Short mmCIF file of C-alpha atoms and ligand atoms in Angstrom, two decimals:
data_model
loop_
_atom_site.label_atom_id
_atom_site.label_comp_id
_atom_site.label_asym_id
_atom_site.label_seq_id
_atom_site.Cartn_x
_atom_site.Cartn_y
_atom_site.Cartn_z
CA UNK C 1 4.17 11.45 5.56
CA UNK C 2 7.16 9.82 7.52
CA UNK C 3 5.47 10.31 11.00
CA UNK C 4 5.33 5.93 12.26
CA UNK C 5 2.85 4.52 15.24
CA UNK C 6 3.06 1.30 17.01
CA UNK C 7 -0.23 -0.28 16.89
CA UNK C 8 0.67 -1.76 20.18
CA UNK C 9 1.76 0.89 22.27
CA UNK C 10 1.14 4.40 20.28
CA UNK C 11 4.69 5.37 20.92
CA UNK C 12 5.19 7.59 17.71
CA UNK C 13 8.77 7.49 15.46
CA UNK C 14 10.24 8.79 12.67
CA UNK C 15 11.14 7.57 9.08
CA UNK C 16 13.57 5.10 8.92
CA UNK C 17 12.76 3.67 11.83
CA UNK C 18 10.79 0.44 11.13
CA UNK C 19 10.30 -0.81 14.93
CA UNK C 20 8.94 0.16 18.08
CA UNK C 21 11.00 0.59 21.26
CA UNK C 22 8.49 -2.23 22.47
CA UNK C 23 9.46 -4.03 20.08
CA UNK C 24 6.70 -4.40 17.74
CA UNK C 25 6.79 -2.88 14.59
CA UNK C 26 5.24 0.66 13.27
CA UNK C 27 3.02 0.95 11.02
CA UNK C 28 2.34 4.93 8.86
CA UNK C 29 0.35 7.24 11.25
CA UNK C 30 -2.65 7.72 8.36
CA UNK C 31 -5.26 10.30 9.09
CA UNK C 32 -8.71 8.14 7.29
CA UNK C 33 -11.20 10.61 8.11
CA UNK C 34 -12.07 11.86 4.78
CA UNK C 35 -12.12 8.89 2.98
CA UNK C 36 -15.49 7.52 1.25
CA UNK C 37 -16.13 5.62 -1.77
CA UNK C 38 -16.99 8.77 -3.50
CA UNK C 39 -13.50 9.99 -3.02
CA UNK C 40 -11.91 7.12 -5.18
CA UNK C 41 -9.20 8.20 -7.68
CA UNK C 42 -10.10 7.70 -11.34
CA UNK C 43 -6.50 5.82 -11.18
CA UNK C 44 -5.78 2.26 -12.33
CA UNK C 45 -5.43 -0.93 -9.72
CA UNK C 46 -4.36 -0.03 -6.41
CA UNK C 47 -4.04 4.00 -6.90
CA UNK C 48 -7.69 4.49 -7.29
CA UNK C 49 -7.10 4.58 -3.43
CA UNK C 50 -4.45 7.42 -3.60
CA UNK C 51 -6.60 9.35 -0.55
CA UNK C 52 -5.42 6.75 1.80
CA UNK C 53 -1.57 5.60 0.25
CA UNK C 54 1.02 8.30 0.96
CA UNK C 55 2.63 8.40 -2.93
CA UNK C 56 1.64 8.51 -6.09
CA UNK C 57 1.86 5.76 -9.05
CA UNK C 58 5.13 5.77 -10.49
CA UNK C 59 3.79 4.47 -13.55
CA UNK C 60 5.01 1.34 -15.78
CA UNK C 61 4.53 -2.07 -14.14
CA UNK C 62 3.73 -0.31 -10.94
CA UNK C 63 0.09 1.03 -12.97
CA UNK C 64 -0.68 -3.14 -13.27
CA UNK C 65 -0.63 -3.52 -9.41
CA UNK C 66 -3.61 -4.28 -7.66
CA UNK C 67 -7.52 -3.82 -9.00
CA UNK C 68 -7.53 -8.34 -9.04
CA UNK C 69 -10.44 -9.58 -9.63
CA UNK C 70 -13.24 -10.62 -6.48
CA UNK C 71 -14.74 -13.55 -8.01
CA UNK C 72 -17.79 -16.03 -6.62
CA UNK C 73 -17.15 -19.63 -7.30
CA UNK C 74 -20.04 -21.17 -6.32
CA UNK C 75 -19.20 -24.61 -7.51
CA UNK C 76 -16.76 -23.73 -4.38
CA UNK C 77 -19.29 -23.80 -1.93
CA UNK C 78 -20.05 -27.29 -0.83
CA UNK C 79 -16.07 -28.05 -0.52
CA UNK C 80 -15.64 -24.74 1.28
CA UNK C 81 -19.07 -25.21 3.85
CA UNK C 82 -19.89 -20.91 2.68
CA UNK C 83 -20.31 -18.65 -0.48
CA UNK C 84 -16.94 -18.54 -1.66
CA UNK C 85 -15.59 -15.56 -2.81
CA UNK C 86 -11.70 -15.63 -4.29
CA UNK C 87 -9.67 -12.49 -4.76
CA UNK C 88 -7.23 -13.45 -7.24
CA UNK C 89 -4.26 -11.87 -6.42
CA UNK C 90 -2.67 -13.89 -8.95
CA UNK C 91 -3.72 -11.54 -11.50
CA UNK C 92 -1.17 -8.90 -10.17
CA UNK C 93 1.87 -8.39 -12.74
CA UNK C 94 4.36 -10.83 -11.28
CA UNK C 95 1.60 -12.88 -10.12
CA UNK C 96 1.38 -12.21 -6.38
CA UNK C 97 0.47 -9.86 -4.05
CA UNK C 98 4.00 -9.07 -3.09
CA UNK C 99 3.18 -6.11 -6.28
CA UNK C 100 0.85 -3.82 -4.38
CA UNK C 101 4.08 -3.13 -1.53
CA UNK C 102 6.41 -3.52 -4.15
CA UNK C 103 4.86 -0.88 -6.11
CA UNK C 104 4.46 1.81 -3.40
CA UNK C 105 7.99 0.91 -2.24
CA UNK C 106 9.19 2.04 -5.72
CA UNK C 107 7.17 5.53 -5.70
CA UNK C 108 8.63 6.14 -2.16
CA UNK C 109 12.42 5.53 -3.41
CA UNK C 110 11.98 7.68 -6.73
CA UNK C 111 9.93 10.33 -4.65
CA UNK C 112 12.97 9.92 -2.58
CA UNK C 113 15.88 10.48 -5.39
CA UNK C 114 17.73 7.21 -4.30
CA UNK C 115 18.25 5.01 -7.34
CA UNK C 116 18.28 1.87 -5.58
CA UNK C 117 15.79 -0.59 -3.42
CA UNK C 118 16.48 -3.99 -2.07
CA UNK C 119 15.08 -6.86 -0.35
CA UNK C 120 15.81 -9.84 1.13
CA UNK C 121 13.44 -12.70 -0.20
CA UNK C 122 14.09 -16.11 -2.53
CA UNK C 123 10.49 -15.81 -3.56
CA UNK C 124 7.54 -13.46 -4.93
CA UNK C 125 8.87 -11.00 -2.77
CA UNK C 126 12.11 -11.02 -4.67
CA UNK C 127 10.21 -11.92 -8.15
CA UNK C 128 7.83 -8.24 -7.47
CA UNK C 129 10.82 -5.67 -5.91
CA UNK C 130 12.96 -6.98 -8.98
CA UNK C 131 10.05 -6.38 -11.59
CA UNK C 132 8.83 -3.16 -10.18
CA UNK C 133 12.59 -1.68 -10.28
CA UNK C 134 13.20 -2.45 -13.46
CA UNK C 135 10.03 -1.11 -14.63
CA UNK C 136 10.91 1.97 -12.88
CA UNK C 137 14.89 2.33 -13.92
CA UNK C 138 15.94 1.34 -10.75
CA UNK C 139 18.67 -1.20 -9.75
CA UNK C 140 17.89 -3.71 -7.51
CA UNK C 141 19.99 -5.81 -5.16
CA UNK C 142 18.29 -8.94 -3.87
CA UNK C 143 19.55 -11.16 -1.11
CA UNK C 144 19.02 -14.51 -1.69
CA UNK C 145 20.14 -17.79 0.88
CA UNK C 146 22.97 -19.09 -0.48
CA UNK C 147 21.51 -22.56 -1.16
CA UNK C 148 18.64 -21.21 -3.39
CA UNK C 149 17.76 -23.36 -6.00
CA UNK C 150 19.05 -22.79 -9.80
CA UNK C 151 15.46 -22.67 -10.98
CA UNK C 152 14.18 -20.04 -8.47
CA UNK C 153 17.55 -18.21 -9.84
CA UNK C 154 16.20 -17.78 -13.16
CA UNK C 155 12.44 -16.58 -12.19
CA UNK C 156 14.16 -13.61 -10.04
CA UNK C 157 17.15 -12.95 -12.67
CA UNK C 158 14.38 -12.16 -15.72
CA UNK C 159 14.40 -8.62 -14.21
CA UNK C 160 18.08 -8.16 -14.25
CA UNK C 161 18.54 -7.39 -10.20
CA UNK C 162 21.77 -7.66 -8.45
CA UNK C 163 21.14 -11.12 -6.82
CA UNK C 164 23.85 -12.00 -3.43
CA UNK C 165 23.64 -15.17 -2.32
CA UNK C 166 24.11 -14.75 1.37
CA UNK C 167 25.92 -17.29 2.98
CA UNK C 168 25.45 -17.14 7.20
CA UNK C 169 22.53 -16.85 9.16
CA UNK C 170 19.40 -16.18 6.32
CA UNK C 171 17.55 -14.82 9.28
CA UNK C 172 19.46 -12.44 10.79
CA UNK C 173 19.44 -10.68 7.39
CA UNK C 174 15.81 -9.56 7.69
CA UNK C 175 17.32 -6.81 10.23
CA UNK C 176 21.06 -6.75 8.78
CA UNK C 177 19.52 -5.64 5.67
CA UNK C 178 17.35 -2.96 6.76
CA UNK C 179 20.60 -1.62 9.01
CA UNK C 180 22.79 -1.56 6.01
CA UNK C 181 20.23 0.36 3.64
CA UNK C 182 19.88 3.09 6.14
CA UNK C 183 23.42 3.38 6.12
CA UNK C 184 24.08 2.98 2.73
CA UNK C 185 20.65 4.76 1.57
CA UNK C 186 19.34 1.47 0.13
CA UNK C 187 15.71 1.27 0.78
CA UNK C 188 15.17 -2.54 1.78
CA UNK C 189 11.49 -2.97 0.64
CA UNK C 190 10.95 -6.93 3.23
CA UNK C 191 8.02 -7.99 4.10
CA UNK C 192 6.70 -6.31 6.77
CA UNK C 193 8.51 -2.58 6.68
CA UNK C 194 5.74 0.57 6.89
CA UNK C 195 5.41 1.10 3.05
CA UNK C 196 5.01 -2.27 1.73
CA UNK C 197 1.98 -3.05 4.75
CA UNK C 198 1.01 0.51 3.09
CA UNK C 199 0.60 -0.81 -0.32
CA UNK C 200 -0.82 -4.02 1.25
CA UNK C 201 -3.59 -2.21 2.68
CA UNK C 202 -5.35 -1.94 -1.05
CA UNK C 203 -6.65 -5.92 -1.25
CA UNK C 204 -8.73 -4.99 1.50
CA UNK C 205 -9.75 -2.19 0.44
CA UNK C 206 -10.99 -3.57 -2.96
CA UNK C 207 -12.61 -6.49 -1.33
CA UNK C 208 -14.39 -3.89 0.86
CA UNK C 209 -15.48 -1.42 -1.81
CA UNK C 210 -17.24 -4.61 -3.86
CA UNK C 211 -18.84 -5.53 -0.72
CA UNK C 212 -19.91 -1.59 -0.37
CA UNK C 213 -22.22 -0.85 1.77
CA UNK C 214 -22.16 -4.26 3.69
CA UNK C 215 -19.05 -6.14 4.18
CA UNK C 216 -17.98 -9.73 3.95
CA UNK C 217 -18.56 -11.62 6.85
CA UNK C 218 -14.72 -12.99 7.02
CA UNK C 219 -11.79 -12.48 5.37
CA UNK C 220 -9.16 -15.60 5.11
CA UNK C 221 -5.54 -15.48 4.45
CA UNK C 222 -2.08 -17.19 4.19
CA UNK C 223 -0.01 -15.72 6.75
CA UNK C 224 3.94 -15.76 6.55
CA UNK C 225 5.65 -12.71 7.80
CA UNK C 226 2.19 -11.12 8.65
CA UNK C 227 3.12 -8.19 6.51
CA UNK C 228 -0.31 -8.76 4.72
CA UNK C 229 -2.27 -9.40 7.50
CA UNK C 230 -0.93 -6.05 8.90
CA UNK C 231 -1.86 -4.09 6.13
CA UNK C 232 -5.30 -5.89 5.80
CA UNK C 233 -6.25 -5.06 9.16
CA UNK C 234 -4.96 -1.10 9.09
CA UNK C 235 -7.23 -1.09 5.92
CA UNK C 236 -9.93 -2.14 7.83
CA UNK C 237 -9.08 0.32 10.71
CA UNK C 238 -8.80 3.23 8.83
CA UNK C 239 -12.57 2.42 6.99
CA UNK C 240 -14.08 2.02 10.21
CA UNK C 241 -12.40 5.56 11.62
CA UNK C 242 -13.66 7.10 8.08
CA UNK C 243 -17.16 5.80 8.92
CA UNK C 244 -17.17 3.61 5.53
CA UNK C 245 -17.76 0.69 6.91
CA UNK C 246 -19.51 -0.16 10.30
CA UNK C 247 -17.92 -3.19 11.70
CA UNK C 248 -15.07 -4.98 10.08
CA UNK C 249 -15.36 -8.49 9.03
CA UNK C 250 -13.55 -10.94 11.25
CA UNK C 251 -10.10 -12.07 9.83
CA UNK C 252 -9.07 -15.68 10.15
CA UNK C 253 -5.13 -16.07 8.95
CA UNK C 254 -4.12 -19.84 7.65
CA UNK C 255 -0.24 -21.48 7.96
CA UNK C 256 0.74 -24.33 7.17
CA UNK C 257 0.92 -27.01 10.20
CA UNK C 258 4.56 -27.86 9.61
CA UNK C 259 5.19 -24.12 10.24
CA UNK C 260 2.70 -22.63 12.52
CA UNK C 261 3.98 -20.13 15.09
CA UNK C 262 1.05 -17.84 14.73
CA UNK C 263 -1.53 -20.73 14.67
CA UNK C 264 0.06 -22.26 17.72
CA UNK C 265 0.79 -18.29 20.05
CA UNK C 266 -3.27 -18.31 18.98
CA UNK C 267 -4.64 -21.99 20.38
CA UNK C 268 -1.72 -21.49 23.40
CA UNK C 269 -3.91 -17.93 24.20
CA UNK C 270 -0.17 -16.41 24.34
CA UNK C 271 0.07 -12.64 24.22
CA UNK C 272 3.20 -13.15 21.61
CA UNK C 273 4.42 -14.70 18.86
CA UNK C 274 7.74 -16.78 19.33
CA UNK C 275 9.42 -18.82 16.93
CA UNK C 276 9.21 -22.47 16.17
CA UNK C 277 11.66 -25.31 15.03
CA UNK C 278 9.64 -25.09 11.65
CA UNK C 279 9.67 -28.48 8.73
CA UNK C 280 9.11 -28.55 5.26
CA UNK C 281 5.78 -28.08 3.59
CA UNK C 282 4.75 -27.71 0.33
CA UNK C 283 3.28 -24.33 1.05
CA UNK C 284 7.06 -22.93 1.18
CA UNK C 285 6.39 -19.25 0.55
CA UNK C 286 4.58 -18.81 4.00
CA UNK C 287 6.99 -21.44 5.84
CA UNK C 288 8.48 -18.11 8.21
CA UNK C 289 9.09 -19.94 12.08
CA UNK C 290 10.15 -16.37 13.02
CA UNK C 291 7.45 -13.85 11.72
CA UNK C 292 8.39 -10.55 12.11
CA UNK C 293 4.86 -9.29 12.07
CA UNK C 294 3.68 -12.41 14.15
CA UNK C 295 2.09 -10.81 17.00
CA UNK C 296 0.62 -8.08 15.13
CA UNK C 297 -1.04 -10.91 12.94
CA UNK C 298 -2.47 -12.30 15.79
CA UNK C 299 -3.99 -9.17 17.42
CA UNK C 300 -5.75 -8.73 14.09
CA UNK C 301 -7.38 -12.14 14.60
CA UNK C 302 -8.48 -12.22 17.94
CA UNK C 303 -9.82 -7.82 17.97
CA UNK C 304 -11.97 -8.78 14.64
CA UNK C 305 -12.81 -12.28 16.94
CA UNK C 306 -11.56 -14.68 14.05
CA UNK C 307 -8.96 -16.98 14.42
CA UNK C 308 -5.64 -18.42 13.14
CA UNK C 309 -5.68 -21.93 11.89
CA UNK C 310 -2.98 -24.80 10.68
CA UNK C 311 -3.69 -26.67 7.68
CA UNK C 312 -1.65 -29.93 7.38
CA UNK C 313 -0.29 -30.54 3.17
CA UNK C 314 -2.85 -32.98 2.58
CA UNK C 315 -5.60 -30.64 3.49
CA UNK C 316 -3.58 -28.33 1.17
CA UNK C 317 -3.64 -30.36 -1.58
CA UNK C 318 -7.35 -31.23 -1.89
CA UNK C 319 -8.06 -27.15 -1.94
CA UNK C 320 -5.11 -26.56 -3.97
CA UNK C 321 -7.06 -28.98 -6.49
CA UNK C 322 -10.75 -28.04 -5.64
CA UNK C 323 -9.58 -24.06 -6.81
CA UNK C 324 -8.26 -25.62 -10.09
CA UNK C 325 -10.85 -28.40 -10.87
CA UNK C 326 -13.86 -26.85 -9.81
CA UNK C 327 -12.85 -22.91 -10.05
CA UNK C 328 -10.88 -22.93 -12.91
CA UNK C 329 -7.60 -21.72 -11.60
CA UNK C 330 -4.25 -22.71 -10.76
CA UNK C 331 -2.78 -20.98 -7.38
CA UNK C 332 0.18 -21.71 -5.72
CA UNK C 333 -0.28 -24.25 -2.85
CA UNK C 334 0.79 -21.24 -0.02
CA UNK C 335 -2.80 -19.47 -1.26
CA UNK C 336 -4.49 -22.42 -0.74
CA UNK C 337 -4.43 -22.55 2.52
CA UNK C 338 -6.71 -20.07 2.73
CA UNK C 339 -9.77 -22.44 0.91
CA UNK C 340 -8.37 -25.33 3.24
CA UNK C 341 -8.34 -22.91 6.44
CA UNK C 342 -12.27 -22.17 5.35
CA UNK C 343 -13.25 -25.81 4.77
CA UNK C 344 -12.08 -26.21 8.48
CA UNK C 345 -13.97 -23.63 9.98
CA UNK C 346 -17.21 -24.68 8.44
CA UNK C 347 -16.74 -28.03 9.49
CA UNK C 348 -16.20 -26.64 12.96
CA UNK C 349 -18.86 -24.66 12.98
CA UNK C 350 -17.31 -21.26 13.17
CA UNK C 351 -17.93 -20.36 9.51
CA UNK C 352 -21.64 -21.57 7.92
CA UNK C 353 -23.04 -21.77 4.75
CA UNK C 354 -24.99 -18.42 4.67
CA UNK C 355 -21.24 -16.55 4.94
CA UNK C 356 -19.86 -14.50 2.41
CA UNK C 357 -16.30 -15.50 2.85
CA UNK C 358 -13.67 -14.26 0.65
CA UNK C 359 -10.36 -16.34 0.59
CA UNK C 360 -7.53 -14.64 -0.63
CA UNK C 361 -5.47 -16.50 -3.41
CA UNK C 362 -2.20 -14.69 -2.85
CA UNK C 363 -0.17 -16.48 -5.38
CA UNK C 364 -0.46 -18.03 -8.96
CA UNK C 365 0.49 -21.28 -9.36
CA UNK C 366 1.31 -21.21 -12.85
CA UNK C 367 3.94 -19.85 -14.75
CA UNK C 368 7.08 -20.75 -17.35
CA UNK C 369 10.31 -20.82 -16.27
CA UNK C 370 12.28 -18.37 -18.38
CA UNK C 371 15.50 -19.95 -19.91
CA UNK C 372 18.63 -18.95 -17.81
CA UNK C 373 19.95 -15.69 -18.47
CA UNK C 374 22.83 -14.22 -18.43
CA UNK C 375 21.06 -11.33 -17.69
CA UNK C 376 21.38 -10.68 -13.68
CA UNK C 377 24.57 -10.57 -12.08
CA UNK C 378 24.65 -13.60 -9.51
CA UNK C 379 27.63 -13.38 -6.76
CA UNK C 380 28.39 -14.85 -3.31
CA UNK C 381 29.21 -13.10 0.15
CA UNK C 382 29.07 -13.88 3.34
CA UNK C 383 26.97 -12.15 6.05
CA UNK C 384 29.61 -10.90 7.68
CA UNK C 385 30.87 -9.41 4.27
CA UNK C 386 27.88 -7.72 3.49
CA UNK C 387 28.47 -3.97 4.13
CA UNK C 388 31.22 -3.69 2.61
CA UNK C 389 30.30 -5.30 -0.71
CA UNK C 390 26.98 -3.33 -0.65
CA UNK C 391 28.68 -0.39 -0.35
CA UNK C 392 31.45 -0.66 -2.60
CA UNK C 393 28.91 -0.74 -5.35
C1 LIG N 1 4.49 -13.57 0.71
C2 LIG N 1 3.36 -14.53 0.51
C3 LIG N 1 2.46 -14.86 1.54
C4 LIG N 1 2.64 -14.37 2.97
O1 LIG N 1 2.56 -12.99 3.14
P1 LIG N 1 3.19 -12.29 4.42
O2 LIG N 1 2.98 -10.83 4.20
O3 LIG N 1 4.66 -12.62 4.49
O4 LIG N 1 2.49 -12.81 5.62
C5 LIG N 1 1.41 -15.69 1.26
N1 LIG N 1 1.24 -16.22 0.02
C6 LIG N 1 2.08 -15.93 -0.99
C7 LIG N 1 1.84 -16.56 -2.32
C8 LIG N 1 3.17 -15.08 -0.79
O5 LIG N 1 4.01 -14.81 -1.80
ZN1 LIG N 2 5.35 0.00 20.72
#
């Protein structure tokens, strides 16, 4: 299955390409029609959907991804204006759900017969390839900014990945990266390629099968790159074209206000997503002014008729601490944006108290910081460098 489609334009491409001539990026041509709940895999986490992913489970680590708990906190309600439902993705094995893509990007490469994959992340994303890799014998060469800090060092270096710290333009390294791997047969497994959106797909699907036959009335999450979102909304998609679900629940995407390109391209009516200055926020892991699935993000919002909303830190903090005090669990302040997002819409009047909402906790917020190891191998290079010292490896 290496046939692509642009969800914009249906142009069709090959494997490795990762974008449209349009310039939007492809997403696996999937043929749905099969699918029902009866045809679920007796398979742990995410591969009990193995009808609709295009590999296998590779076993290991990769067997932990996915099948996160849907839970109802009702002592939720009243601070979220709806019946809250939280998927708590920070049950996955590295404690995000950066493990579902991660996962399916491992099967592909071993599948494949390389015995590398990369990425270029600081964060879960980096935390998740590394993990999965190791799990699966794999190395692993992360790209990290050069200014990463030590303690975000030792969460990634646990797994024992090749970590460069990449001195030049961080952003142009989202493309750089996935240039050099097809060169050098690296698979670059960032945020928003065709596989990981692939694996991605699976939190919907799980929040759809425990809403079987009916579905929620709106599904709310964090939106960085909009890799999620994508694969979120294809899930949706393809259940519809199966006939397992009748009309897909309206997806609302939060950001954080000091980074909001999405948010903003949605309240401007703008057909596209363009980049902002972008500040700080404490909700760093979706602080992304350039997302490279922006505009497919917001297509998913306004086609399901939800919405994309900006949630300032203080309104992140009071539903960061609402999940822990009155649900019991600590997530990390980039997943609560999605209870904060919520809170907003009821108060609006867009979401009401008789909704089934499910907010998506994409990230844990606790977790020990290992002692430093001397485990990974840590080096510098510049951008411009980059080729050549992935290659000579
Ligand atoms: C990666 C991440 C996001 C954003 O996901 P995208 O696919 O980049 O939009 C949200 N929350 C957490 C905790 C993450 O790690
Ligand atoms: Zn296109």
């Amino acid at each position: 299955m290496t046939e692509r489609i642009c969800y914009a334009c249906g142009e069709r491409a090959a494997a490795p390409a990762t974008r449209c001539d349009c310039g939007e990026p492809l997403w696996l041509d999937t043929d749905p029609h099969d699918f029902d709940w009866n045809a679920v895999a007796d398979d742990p986490g995410m591969w009990r959907y193995a009808e609709l992913l295009p590999f296998d489970s590779p076993g290991g680590v990769a067997d932990a991804a996915g099948g996160t708990p849907l839970l109802r906190l009702s002592r939720l309600d009243e601070f979220a204006g709806v019946r809250l439902h939280l998927k708590d993705e920070g049950s996955n094995p590295t404690g995000s759900f950066k493990d579902r893509g991660s996962a399916l990007g491992v099967a592909a490469a071993l599948e494949s017969g390389v015995n590398i994959v990369g990425t270029v992340s600081h964060g879960n994303m980096a935390m998740s390839t590394a993990a999965n890799a190791a799990s699966a014998g794999l190395d692993c060469v992360v790209l990290v900014p050069d200014d990463i800090p030590e303690s975000r060092i030792d969460l990634i270096s646990q797994y024992g990945p090749r970590l460069l710290r990449v001195s030049g333009d961080y952003a142009a390294l989202y493309d750089r990266s996935l240039e050099l791997g097809v060169e050098l047969e690296i698979p670059f497994y960032n945020s928003d390629v065709p596989l990981r959106v692939e694996g991605q797909k699976t939190t919907a699907l799980e929040i759809c099968e425990a809403f079987a036959p009916g579905v929620p009335d709106a599904i709310v999450l964090p939106v960085s790159s909009g890799g999620h979102a994508s694969g979120v909304w294809k899930a949706l998609r393809e259940l519809k074209t199966a006939g397992t679900i009748d009309q897909l629940p309206r997806l609302y995407f939060a950001q954080a206000a000091a980074c909001a390109p999405i948010a903003e391209a949605f309240d401007a009516g703008d057909d596209a997503v363009s980049p902002v200055e972008g500040g700080e926020t404490i909700a760093y892991s979706i602080a992304n002014r350039d997302p490279p699935s922006g505009t497919r993000a917001l297509t998913a919002a306004r086609e399901t008729d939800g919405g994309v909303v900006a949630v300032d830190d203080d309104e992140i903090r009071a539903a960061r601490g609402a999940i822990a005090e009155s649900g019991g669990l600590s997530v990390e302040s980039a997943s609560a944006t999605s209870l904060a997002a919520i809170r907003r819409l009821a108060v609006d009047g867009e979401l009401g108290e008789e909704d089934d909402v499910v907010a998506v906790a994409t990230g844990r917020g606790v977790s020990e910081s290992p002692p430093s190891s001397e485990r990974a191998t840590v080096d510098r290079v510049d951008i411009d460098e980059l080729g050549e010292r992935l290659g000579s490896r």
